[in-house]
Coordinates of C-alpha atoms in Angstrom, one line a residue:
X254 CA -4.8 -11.6 -23.1
X255 CA -6.8 -8.4 -21.3
X256 CA -7.2 -6.5 -18.4
X257 CA -10.5 -5.1 -17.1
X258 CA -11.3 -1.4 -17.0
X259 CA -10.4 0.7 -13.8
X260 CA -12.8 3.1 -12.8
X261 CA -13.3 5.6 -10.5
X262 CA -15.8 7.0 -9.5
X263 CA -16.8 9.9 -7.3
X264 CA -17.0 9.2 -4.3
X265 CA -16.2 5.7 -4.0
X266 CA -13.6 3.4 -6.4
X267 CA -14.4 0.6 -8.4
X268 CA -11.6 -1.5 -9.4
X269 CA -11.8 -4.6 -12.3
X270 CA -9.4 -7.3 -11.1
X271 CA -9.3 -4.9 -8.5
X272 CA -10.3 -4.3 -8.4
X273 CA -8.7 -2.9 -5.1
X274 CA -5.5 -2.7 -5.1
X275 CA -3.7 1.1 -5.4
X276 CA -0.3 1.5 -6.8
X277 CA 2.3 4.3 -7.1
X278 CA 4.2 5.0 -10.6
X279 CA 7.1 6.2 -9.2
X280 CA 11.1 6.0 -9.9
X281 CA 13.0 4.2 -7.8
X282 CA 16.3 5.4 -6.6
X283 CA 17.4 2.3 -5.0
X284 CA 16.8 0.0 -8.4
X285 CA 18.9 1.8 -10.7
X286 CA 17.6 0.8 -14.9
X287 CA 19.7 -0.8 -17.1
X288 CA 21.3 0.9 -19.9
X289 CA 19.7 -0.7 -23.2
X290 CA 22.1 -1.0 -26.2
X291 CA 21.0 2.3 -27.9
X292 CA 22.3 3.9 -24.7
X293 CA 18.7 5.2 -23.8
X294 CA 17.7 4.1 -20.0
X295 CA 15.0 1.7 -19.5
X296 CA 12.0 3.4 -17.8
X297 CA 12.6 2.2 -14.1
X298 CA 9.7 0.0 -12.7
X299 CA 9.0 -0.2 -8.9
X300 CA 6.8 -2.7 -7.9
X301 CA 5.5 -2.2 -4.4
X302 CA 2.1 -3.2 -2.8
X303 CA 2.3 0.5 -1.2
X304 CA 1.2 4.0 -2.8
X305 CA -1.8 4.8 -5.0
X306 CA -2.3 4.2 -9.0
X307 CA -1.7 6.6 -11.7
X308 CA -5.4 6.6 -12.1
X309 CA -6.2 7.7 -8.4
X310 CA -3.3 10.5 -8.4
X311 CA -5.0 12.1 -11.6
X312 CA -8.4 11.7 -9.9
X313 CA -6.8 13.8 -6.6
X314 CA -4.9 16.2 -8.5
X315 CA -8.1 17.3 -10.5
X316 CA -10.4 17.3 -8.0
X317 CA -7.8 19.6 -5.8
X318 CA -7.9 21.7 -9.0
X319 CA -11.6 22.3 -8.3
X320 CA -12.3 19.8 -11.1
X321 CA -15.8 17.7 -10.5
X322 CA -14.3 14.3 -11.6
X323 CA -17.0 12.2 -12.5
X324 CA -14.1 9.0 -13.2
X325 CA -11.2 8.1 -14.5
X326 CA -10.9 5.2 -16.6
X327 CA -7.7 3.1 -17.9
X328 CA -7.8 1.2 -21.0
X329 CA -4.4 -1.2 -21.4
X330 CA -3.7 -1.7 -25.3
X331 CA -3.5 0.8 -26.6
X332 CA -3.2 2.7 -23.2
X333 CA -5.5 5.3 -22.9
X334 CA -6.7 7.4 -19.9
X335 CA -10.1 8.3 -19.9
X336 CA -11.2 11.6 -17.6
X337 CA -15.3 12.4 -17.6
X338 CA -15.8 15.9 -16.0
X339 CA -18.7 17.5 -15.2
X340 CA -18.8 20.5 -17.3
X341 CA -20.6 22.1 -20.2
X342 CA -19.7 21.8 -23.7
X343 CA -18.0 25.5 -23.7
X344 CA -16.1 25.0 -20.4
X345 CA -14.9 21.7 -21.7
X346 CA -13.6 23.1 -25.0
X347 CA -11.6 26.1 -22.8
X348 CA -10.4 23.5 -20.2
X349 CA -9.6 20.5 -22.1
X350 CA -5.7 21.6 -23.2
X351 CA -5.5 22.5 -19.7
X352 CA -6.4 19.2 -18.0
X353 CA -4.4 17.5 -20.5
X354 CA -0.8 19.2 -19.5
X355 CA -1.6 18.4 -15.8
X356 CA -2.5 14.8 -17.0
X357 CA 0.5 14.6 -19.0
X358 CA 2.9 15.8 -16.1
X359 CA 1.8 13.0 -14.2
X360 CA 2.3 10.4 -16.4
X361 CA 5.9 12.0 -17.5
X362 CA 6.9 11.9 -13.9
X363 CA 5.9 7.9 -13.8
X364 CA 8.1 7.6 -17.0
X365 CA 4.8 6.8 -18.8
X366 CA 5.5 7.4 -22.7
X367 CA 3.0 5.6 -24.7
X368 CA -0.7 6.5 -24.0
X369 CA -3.8 8.6 -25.3
X370 CA -5.8 11.1 -23.4
X371 CA -9.4 11.1 -23.6
X372 CA -11.6 13.8 -21.8
X373 CA -15.3 14.0 -22.0
X374 CA -18.3 15.7 -20.6
X375 CA -20.0 13.7 -17.9
X376 CA -23.6 12.9 -19.5
X377 CA -25.8 12.5 -16.7
X378 CA -29.3 11.0 -17.7
X379 CA -32.6 12.3 -16.1
X380 CA -34.3 10.2 -13.7
X381 CA -37.4 10.0 -15.6
X382 CA -35.2 8.8 -18.7
X383 CA -34.2 5.8 -16.9
X384 CA -35.7 2.5 -18.1
X385 CA -38.7 1.9 -15.9
X386 CA -37.5 -1.7 -15.5
X387 CA -33.7 -1.0 -14.2
X388 CA -35.4 1.5 -11.9
X389 CA -38.0 -0.8 -10.3
X390 CA -35.3 -3.5 -10.2
X391 CA -32.6 -1.2 -8.7
X392 CA -35.4 0.2 -5.7
X393 CA -36.5 -3.7 -5.4
X394 CA -32.5 -4.5 -4.4
X395 CA -32.5 -1.4 -2.3
X396 CA -35.4 -2.8 0.1
X397 CA -34.1 -6.8 -0.4
X398 CA -30.4 -6.2 0.8
X399 CA -31.1 -4.7 4.3
X400 CA -33.6 -8.0 4.8
X401 CA -31.0 -10.5 3.6
X402 CA -28.3 -8.6 5.4
X403 CA -30.3 -9.2 9.0
X404 CA -31.5 -12.6 8.1
X405 CA -28.1 -13.9 7.2
X406 CA -26.0 -12.1 10.2
X407 CA -28.3 -14.8 12.1
X408 CA -26.3 -17.2 10.6
X409 CA -23.0 -15.8 11.3
X410 CA -22.6 -13.8 8.4
X411 CA -21.5 -10.1 9.7
X412 CA -20.3 -9.2 6.0
X413 CA -23.8 -9.8 3.8
X414 CA -23.4 -11.9 1.1
X415 CA -24.1 -11.1 -2.7
X416 CA -27.2 -11.4 -4.1
X417 CA -28.5 -10.7 -7.8
X418 CA -32.0 -10.5 -8.6
X419 CA -32.1 -9.4 -12.0
X420 CA -35.6 -10.0 -13.8
X421 CA -39.0 -9.5 -11.3
X422 CA -40.9 -11.4 -13.9
X423 CA -39.1 -14.5 -13.0
X424 CA -38.9 -13.9 -8.8
X425 CA -35.5 -15.8 -8.4
X426 CA -33.5 -14.4 -6.2
X427 CA -29.6 -15.6 -5.9
X428 CA -27.5 -15.5 -2.7
X429 CA -23.9 -16.6 -2.8
X430 CA -22.4 -18.9 -0.5
X431 CA -19.6 -20.4 0.4
X432 CA -19.5 -24.4 -0.9
X433 CA -18.7 -25.5 2.5
X434 CA -21.9 -24.2 4.0
X435 CA -23.9 -26.7 5.4
X436 CA -27.2 -25.2 6.2
X437 CA -28.6 -24.3 3.1
X438 CA -31.9 -25.7 3.7
X439 CA -32.3 -23.9 6.9
X440 CA -31.1 -20.8 5.3
X441 CA -33.3 -20.7 2.6
X442 CA -36.3 -21.0 5.0
X443 CA -35.3 -18.1 7.2
X444 CA -35.0 -16.1 3.7
X445 CA -38.2 -16.7 2.2
X446 CA -39.8 -16.7 5.8
X447 CA -38.2 -12.7 6.4
X448 CA -39.0 -12.0 2.8
X449 CA -42.7 -13.4 3.3
X450 CA -43.1 -11.2 6.1
X451 CA -42.3 -8.0 4.2
X452 CA -44.3 -9.2 1.4
X453 CA -41.9 -9.2 -1.5
X454 CA -42.8 -11.2 -4.7
X455 CA -40.2 -13.5 -4.5
X456 CA -40.7 -16.6 -5.9
X457 CA -37.8 -18.9 -5.7
X458 CA -34.4 -18.5 -3.5
X459 CA -31.7 -19.9 -5.1
X460 CA -28.0 -20.4 -3.7
X461 CA -24.5 -19.6 -6.1
X462 CA -21.6 -21.9 -4.5
X463 CA -18.6 -20.3 -4.2
X464 CA -15.3 -21.9 -3.4
X465 CA -14.1 -19.8 -0.3
X466 CA -10.1 -20.9 -0.5
X467 CA -10.1 -19.8 -4.2
X468 CA -11.9 -16.6 -3.8
X469 CA -9.8 -15.6 -0.7
X470 CA -6.4 -16.8 -2.7
X471 CA -8.3 -14.4 -5.3
X472 CA -8.7 -11.5 -3.3
X473 CA -4.8 -11.5 -2.0
X474 CA -3.6 -11.9 -5.6
X475 CA -6.0 -9.0 -7.2
X476 CA -3.9 -6.6 -5.5
X477 CA -0.9 -8.1 -6.9
X478 CA -2.5 -8.0 -10.3
X479 CA -3.2 -4.2 -10.2
X480 CA 0.6 -3.3 -9.1
X481 CA 2.0 -5.6 -11.9
X482 CA -0.1 -3.8 -14.6
X483 CA -0.1 -0.4 -13.0
X484 CA 3.6 -0.1 -13.2
X485 CA 4.1 -1.6 -16.5
X486 CA 1.2 -0.2 -18.9
X487 CA 1.9 2.8 -21.0
X488 CA 5.8 2.4 -21.1
X489 CA 6.9 1.8 -24.2
X490 CA 10.3 -0.4 -23.2
X491 CA 7.9 -3.0 -22.1
X492 CA 5.6 -3.4 -24.5
X493 CA 2.8 -4.2 -22.3
X494 CA -0.2 -5.3 -23.8
X495 CA -2.1 -7.0 -21.0
X496 CA -2.3 -8.8 -17.8
X497 CA -4.2 -12.1 -16.9
X498 CA -4.1 -14.3 -14.0
X499 CA -6.1 -17.7 -12.7
X500 CA -6.1 -19.4 -9.8
X501 CA -6.2 -23.5 -10.5
X502 CA -5.4 -26.1 -7.8
X503 CA -4.4 -23.9 -5.1
X504 CA -1.6 -22.2 -7.5
X505 CA -1.8 -18.9 -8.9
X506 CA -0.8 -18.5 -13.0
X507 CA 0.1 -14.8 -13.9
X508 CA 0.5 -14.2 -17.5
X509 CA 2.1 -10.8 -19.1
X510 CA 1.5 -10.4 -22.6
X511 CA 4.0 -8.2 -24.3
X512 CA 5.3 -7.2 -27.7
X513 CA 8.9 -7.7 -26.7
X514 CA 11.2 -10.4 -28.4
X515 CA 14.7 -11.8 -27.6
X516 CA 16.5 -8.8 -29.4
X517 CA 15.6 -7.1 -25.9
X518 CA 17.6 -8.8 -24.1
X519 CA 18.3 -5.9 -21.9
X520 CA 14.5 -5.3 -21.2
X521 CA 13.8 -8.8 -20.7
X522 CA 16.7 -9.1 -18.1
X523 CA 15.5 -5.9 -16.2
X524 CA 11.9 -7.4 -16.2
X525 CA 13.0 -10.8 -14.6
X526 CA 15.1 -8.9 -11.9
X527 CA 12.4 -6.2 -11.3
X528 CA 9.9 -9.6 -10.5
X529 CA 12.3 -11.4 -8.8
X530 CA 13.1 -8.9 -6.3
X531 CA 9.4 -8.1 -5.9
X532 CA 8.5 -11.7 -5.0
X533 CA 10.9 -11.3 -2.2
X534 CA 9.8 -8.1 -0.6
X535 CA 8.2 -8.7 2.9
X536 CA 5.3 -6.9 1.8
X537 CA 4.7 -8.8 -1.6
X538 CA 5.2 -12.0 0.7
X539 CA 2.7 -11.0 3.7
X540 CA 0.1 -10.2 1.0
X541 CA -0.1 -13.4 -0.9
X542 CA 1.0 -16.0 2.1
X543 CA 2.4 -19.1 1.2
X544 CA 0.5 -19.4 -2.2
X545 CA 2.5 -21.3 -5.0
X546 CA 3.0 -19.2 -8.3
X547 CA 3.9 -19.0 -11.7
X548 CA 4.3 -15.9 -13.9
X549 CA 5.0 -16.2 -17.2
X550 CA 6.2 -13.0 -19.6
X551 CA 5.4 -14.0 -23.1
X552 CA 6.8 -12.0 -26.3
X553 CA 5.8 -11.8 -29.8
X554 CA 4.4 -15.5 -31.3
X555 CA 3.9 -16.5 -27.8
X556 CA 7.6 -16.7 -27.0
X557 CA 8.3 -17.6 -23.1
X558 CA 10.5 -14.8 -22.3
X559 CA 10.7 -15.0 -18.7
X560 CA 9.6 -17.5 -16.1
X561 CA 9.6 -17.3 -12.3
X562 CA 7.9 -20.1 -10.3
X563 CA 7.2 -20.8 -6.7
X564 CA 5.7 -23.9 -6.0

């Protein structure tokens, strides 16, 4: 199981799964971690919908230290923090240990002890070196979007639908619509008319339909998944390898893949108690509404270590 790389780009934030959703790695004084058998306290976990992610905190900390941060990425397994800075090779060599120390301090404050840090120079591709085809499509999309947006607003779409136009030669424009939309023929004619008026060389307009209810549920759960991964990833006590989820028949199924086994009973018990508490929080209940869900934590050899269900 894998979770997608989380990417923060200046000035916008792009989030895979989350997409969206930013969480805070902090110790919780009201949530005392259990004592493991080796007398070492387990790393505390605070699952809460508030706060910011570690990636965001790193981004903000470095930016406030006058670094031009182009991106901060997180790879789950092995847990790797990738940082792209706008520096020369000489500056990067000089600043690398300073930046590394700052990042290590942030991770230590959040009890993250299993990680790698990769700092690299941002490579800017000159415009004249961009592939001509990609550049042409990009320009076409920039021109297309306001036309589609204006047309779709007439049909009650205040938020413009997603569009795809990957190949100018094929001339096929794909517009996403909810599968409950009954006016597809009328919308298609209106879009084609608007494009023809603006002299776009679109040969065909097609629709990609999606389940609106399922998509809204996906939006609700995406921040939940980000909260979970942000607060468990990189903590060796829990050996998180990945988080995944799927929505099927109105129910959300969450899977946590770990390297734990039943000999780590204190770790497993703490995880179970933490998740049970998380799902009783008002902020969590507000986020997921009345959705049914099932969360399973797997150990080695796909052992089921924890199972929490709400029907």
